Short mmCIF file of C-alpha atoms in Angstrom, two decimals:
data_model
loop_
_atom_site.label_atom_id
_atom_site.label_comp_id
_atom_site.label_asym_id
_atom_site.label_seq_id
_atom_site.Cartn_x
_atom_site.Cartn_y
_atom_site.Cartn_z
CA UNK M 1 12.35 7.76 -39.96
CA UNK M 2 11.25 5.33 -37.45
CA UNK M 3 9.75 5.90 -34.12
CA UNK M 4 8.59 3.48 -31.40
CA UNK M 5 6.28 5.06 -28.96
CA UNK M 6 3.98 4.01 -26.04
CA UNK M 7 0.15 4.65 -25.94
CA UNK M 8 -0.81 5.72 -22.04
CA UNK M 9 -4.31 6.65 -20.12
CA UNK M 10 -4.84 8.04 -16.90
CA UNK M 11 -8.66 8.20 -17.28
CA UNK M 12 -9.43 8.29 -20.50
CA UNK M 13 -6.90 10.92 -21.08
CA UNK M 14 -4.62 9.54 -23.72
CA UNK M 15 -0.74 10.25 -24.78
CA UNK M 16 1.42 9.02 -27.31
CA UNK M 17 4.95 8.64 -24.70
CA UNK M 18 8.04 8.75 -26.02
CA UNK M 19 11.31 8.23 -24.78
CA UNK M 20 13.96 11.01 -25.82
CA UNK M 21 16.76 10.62 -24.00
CA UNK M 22 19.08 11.01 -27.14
CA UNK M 23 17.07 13.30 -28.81
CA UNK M 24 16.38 11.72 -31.58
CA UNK M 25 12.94 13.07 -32.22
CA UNK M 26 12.53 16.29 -34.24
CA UNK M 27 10.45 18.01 -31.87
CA UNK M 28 10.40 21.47 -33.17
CA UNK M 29 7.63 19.91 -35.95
CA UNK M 30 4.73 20.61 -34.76
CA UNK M 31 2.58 19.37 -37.70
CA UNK M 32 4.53 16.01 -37.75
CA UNK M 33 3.31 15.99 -33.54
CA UNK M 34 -0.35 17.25 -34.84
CA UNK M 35 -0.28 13.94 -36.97
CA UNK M 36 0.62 11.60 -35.02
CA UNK M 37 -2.14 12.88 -32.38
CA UNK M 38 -4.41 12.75 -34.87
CA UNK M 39 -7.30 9.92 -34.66
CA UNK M 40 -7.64 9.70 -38.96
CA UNK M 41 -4.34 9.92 -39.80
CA UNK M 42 -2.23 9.01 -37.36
CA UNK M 43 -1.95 7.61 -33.76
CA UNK M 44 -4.05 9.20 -32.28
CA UNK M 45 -3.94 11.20 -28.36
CA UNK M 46 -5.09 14.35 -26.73
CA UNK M 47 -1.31 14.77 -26.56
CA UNK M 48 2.11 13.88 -26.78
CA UNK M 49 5.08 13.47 -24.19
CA UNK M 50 8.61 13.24 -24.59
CA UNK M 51 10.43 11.86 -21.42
CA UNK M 52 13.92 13.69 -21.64
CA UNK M 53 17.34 13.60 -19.32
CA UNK M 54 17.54 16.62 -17.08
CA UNK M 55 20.47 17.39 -14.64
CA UNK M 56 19.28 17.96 -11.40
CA UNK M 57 16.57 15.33 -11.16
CA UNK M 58 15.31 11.51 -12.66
CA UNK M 59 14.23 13.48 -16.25
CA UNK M 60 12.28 16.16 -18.16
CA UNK M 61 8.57 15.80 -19.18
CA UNK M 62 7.84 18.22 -22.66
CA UNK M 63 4.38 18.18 -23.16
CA UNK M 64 2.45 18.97 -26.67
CA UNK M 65 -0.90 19.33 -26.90
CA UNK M 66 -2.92 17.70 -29.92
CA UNK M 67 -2.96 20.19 -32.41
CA UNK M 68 0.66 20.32 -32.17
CA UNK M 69 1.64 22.98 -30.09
CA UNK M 70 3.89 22.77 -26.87
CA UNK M 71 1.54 22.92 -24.15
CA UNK M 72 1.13 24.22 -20.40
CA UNK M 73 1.55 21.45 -17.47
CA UNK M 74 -0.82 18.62 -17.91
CA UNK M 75 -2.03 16.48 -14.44
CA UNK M 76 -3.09 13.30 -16.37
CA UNK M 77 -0.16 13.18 -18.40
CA UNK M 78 2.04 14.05 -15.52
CA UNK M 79 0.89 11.26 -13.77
CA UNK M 80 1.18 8.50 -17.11
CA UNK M 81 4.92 9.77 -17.39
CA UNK M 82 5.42 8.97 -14.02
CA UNK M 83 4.57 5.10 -15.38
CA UNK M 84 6.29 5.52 -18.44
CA UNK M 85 9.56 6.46 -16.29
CA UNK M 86 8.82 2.93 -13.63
CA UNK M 87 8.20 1.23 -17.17
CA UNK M 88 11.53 1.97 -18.80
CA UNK M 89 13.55 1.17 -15.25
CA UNK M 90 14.32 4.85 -14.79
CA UNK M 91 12.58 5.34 -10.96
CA UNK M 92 11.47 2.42 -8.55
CA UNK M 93 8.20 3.95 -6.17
CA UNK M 94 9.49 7.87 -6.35
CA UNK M 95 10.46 10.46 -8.29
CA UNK M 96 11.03 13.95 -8.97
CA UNK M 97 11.27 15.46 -12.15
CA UNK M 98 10.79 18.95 -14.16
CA UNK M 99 7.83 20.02 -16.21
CA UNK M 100 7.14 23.53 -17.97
CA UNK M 101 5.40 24.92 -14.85
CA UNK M 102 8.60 23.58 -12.77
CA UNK M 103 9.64 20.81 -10.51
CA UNK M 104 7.22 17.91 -9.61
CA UNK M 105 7.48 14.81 -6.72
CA UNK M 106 5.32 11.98 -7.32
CA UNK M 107 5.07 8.48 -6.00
CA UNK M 108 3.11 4.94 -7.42
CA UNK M 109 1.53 2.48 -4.97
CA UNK M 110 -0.13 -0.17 -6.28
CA UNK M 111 -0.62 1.23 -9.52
CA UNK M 112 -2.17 4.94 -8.35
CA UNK M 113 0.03 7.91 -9.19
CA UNK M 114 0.10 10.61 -6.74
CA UNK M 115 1.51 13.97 -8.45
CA UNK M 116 2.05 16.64 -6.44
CA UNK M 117 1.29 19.79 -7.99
CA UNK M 118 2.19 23.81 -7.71
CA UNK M 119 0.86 25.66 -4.97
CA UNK M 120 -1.97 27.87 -6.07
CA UNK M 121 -2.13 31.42 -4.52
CA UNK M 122 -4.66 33.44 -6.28
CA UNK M 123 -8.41 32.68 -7.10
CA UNK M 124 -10.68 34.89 -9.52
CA UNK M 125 -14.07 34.80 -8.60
CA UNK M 126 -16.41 36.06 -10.68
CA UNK M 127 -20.01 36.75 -10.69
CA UNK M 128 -20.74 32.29 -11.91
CA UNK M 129 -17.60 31.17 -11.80
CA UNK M 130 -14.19 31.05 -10.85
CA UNK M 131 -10.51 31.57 -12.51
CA UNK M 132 -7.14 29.63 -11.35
CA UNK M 133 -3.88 28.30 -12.99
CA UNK M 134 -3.42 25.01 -11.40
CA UNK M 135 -0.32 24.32 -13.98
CA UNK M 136 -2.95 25.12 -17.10
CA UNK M 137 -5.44 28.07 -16.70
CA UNK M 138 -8.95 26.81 -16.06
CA UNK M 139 -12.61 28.50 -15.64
CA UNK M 140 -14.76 26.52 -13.23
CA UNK M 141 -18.45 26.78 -13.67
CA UNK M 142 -21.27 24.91 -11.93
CA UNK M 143 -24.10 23.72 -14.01
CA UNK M 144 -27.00 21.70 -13.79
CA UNK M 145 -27.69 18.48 -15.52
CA UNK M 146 -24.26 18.04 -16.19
CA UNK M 147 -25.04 14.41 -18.24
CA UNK M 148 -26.59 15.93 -21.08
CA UNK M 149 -24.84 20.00 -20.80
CA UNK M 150 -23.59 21.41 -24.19
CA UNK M 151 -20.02 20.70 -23.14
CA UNK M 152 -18.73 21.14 -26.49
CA UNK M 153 -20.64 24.04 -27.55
CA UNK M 154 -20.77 26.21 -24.11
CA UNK M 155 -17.03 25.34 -23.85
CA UNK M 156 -15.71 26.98 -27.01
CA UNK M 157 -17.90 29.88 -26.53
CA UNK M 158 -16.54 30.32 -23.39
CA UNK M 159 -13.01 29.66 -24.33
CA UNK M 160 -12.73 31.90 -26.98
CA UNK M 161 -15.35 34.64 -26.14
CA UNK M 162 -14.13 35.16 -22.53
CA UNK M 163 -10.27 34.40 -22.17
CA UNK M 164 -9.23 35.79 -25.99
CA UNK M 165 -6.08 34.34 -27.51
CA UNK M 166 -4.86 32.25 -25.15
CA UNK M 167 -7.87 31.20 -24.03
CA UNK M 168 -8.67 28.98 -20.87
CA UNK M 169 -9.86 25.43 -20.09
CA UNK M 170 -13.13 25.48 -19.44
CA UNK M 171 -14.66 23.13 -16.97
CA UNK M 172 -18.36 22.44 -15.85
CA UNK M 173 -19.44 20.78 -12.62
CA UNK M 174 -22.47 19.32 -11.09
CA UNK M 175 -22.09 18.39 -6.40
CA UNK M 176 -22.72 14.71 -6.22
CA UNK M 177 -22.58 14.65 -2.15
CA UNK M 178 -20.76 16.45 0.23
CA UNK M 179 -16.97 15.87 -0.87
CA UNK M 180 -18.29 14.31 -4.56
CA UNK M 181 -18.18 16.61 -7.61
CA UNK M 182 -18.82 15.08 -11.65
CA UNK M 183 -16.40 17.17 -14.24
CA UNK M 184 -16.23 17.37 -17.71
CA UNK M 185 -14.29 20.09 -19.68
CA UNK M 186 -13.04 21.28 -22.70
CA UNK M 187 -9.77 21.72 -23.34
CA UNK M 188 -7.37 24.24 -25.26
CA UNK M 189 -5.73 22.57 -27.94
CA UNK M 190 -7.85 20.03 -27.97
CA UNK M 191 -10.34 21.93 -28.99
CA UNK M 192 -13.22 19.11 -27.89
CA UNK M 193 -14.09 17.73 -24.66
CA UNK M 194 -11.60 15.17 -23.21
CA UNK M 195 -12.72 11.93 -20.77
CA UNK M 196 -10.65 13.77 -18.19
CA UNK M 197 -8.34 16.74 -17.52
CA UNK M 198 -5.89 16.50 -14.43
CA UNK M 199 -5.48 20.04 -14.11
CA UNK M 200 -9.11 20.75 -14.34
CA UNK M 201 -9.67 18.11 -11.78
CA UNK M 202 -7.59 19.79 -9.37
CA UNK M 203 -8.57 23.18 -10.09
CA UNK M 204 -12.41 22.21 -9.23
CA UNK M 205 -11.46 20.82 -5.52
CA UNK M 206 -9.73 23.69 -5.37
CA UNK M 207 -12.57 25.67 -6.33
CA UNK M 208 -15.07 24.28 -4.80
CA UNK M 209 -13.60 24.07 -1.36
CA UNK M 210 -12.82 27.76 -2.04
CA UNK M 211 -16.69 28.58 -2.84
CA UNK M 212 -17.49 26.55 0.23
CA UNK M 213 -19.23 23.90 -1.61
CA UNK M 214 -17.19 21.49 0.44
CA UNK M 215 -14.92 21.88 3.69
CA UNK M 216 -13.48 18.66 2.97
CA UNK M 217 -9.41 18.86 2.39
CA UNK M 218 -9.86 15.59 0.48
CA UNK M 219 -11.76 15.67 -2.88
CA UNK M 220 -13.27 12.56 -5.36
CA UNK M 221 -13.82 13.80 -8.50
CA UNK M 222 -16.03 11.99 -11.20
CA UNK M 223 -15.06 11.99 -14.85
CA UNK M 224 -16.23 10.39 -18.14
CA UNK M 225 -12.60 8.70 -18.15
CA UNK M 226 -12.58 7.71 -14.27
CA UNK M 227 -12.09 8.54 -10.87
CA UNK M 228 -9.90 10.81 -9.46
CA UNK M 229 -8.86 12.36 -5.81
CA UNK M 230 -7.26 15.61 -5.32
CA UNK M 231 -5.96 16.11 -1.56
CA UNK M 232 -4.47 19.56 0.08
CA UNK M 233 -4.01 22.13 2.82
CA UNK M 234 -5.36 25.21 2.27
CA UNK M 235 -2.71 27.63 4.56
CA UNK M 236 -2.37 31.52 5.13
CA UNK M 237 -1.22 32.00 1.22
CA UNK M 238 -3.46 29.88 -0.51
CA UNK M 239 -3.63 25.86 -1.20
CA UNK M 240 -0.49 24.11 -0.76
CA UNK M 241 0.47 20.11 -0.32
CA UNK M 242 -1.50 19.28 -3.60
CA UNK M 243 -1.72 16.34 -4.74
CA UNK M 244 -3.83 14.57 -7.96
CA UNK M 245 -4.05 10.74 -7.27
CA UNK M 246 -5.18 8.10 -9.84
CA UNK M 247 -4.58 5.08 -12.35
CA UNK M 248 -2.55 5.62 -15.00
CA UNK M 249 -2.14 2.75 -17.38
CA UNK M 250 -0.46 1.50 -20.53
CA UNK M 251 -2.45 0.70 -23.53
CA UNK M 252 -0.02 -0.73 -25.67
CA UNK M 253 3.46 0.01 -27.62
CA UNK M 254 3.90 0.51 -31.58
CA UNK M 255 6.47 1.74 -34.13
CA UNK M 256 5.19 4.21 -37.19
CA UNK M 257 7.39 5.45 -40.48
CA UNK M 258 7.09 8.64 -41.28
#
């Protein structure tokens, strides 16, 4: 079998995009999708994405993470399959389109993708650090030194120590300036640190306007990968009106046998 696929970024965060329309790709394999995401052997990604019809709106994103297995909502690749969909002619400027954590707008101006994501209602604050599901669970701890911090290491001994089976992203964060945070995480099945994680991004403005670290409603957030913004309202129910806003960028297009 023969399948052409497209290699995207959105900050360093990298996805093997595929269009499915007519279903040709056996996506119930999981080790076949843990191949091709793997740097060695195959491709290589922190994910894949199949771009799918769907009835009610422009298509369907199906998101696998890189060991294989289908994954919760992902913010960078959410944003990259809003370019794959402009690429292939699909959508023009807007869209809307359905994810595994539900239904998603977005629009691209001048090649920044602004995603808007689920409203987030409940906040676990803990004694260090805090717990939300911004479309992927994530644990938001500040840290100092963040440049040279035991990502890796801290990370999995968070992830699987604290959040069991499961388990959680786990993000650490150092204040730059007032509205400024740097990020870098570690992400479930991954299972390494990534250049950047949309969801994570989001869930640290979140967080940190939440801990009153910032009363900004407008965050930048610094990672490895790149720059990203995360704008929203926080109303009588929680944070609402959010949206992740950044490049996302195609690296090239290829064809593998397998």
């Amino acid at each position: 079998m023969t399948i052409t696929f497209y290699k995207f970024q959105g900050t360093g965060n990298d996805f093997i995009m595929i269009d499915n329309r007519i279903g040709e790709f056996p996506k119930t394999d999981n080790n076949l999708i843990s191949f091709l995401c793997d740097r060695h052997l195959g491709i290589g990604a922190d994910g894949l994405i199949l771009l799918e019809n769907d009835i009610s709106t422009d298509f369907n994103m199906i998101y696998y993470n890189s060991d294989g297995n289908p994954g919760s909502m992902c913010g960078n690749g959410g944003r990259c399959i809003v370019a794959f969909a402009q690429f292939l002619g699909i959508i023009e400027q807007k869209t809307e389109f359905n994810a595994v954590d539900g239904l998603h707008h977005a629009t691209i101006d001048n090649g920044i993708i602004s995603l808007q994501m689920q409203k987030v209602t409940e906040i676990m604050a803990k004694p260090n650090c805090l717990f939300l599901n911004t479309g992927s669970p994530h644990h938001v701890q500040m840290v100092s030194n963040l440049d040279t911090y035991k990502v890796v290491e801290e990370g999995a001994k968070l992830r699987y120590g604290i959040y069991g089976k499961g388990g959680s992203n786990i993000n650490f964060v150092e204040q730059v300036s007032h509205n400024d945070f740097s990020v870098r995480t570690y992400e479930r099945g991954v299972e390494n640190e990534t250049l950047s994680c949309g969801t994570g991004v989001t869930a640290v403005a979140l967080g940190m306007h939440y801990w009153g670290k910032t009363n900004s409603e407008e965050v930048n957030i610094f990672t490895i990968g790149g720059n990203l913004s995360v704008k929203f309202n926080k109303g009588p129910e929680g944070y609402e009106n959010i949206r992740l806003e950044g490049p996302a960028k195609q690296v090239y297009k290829g064809i593998i046998e397998i």
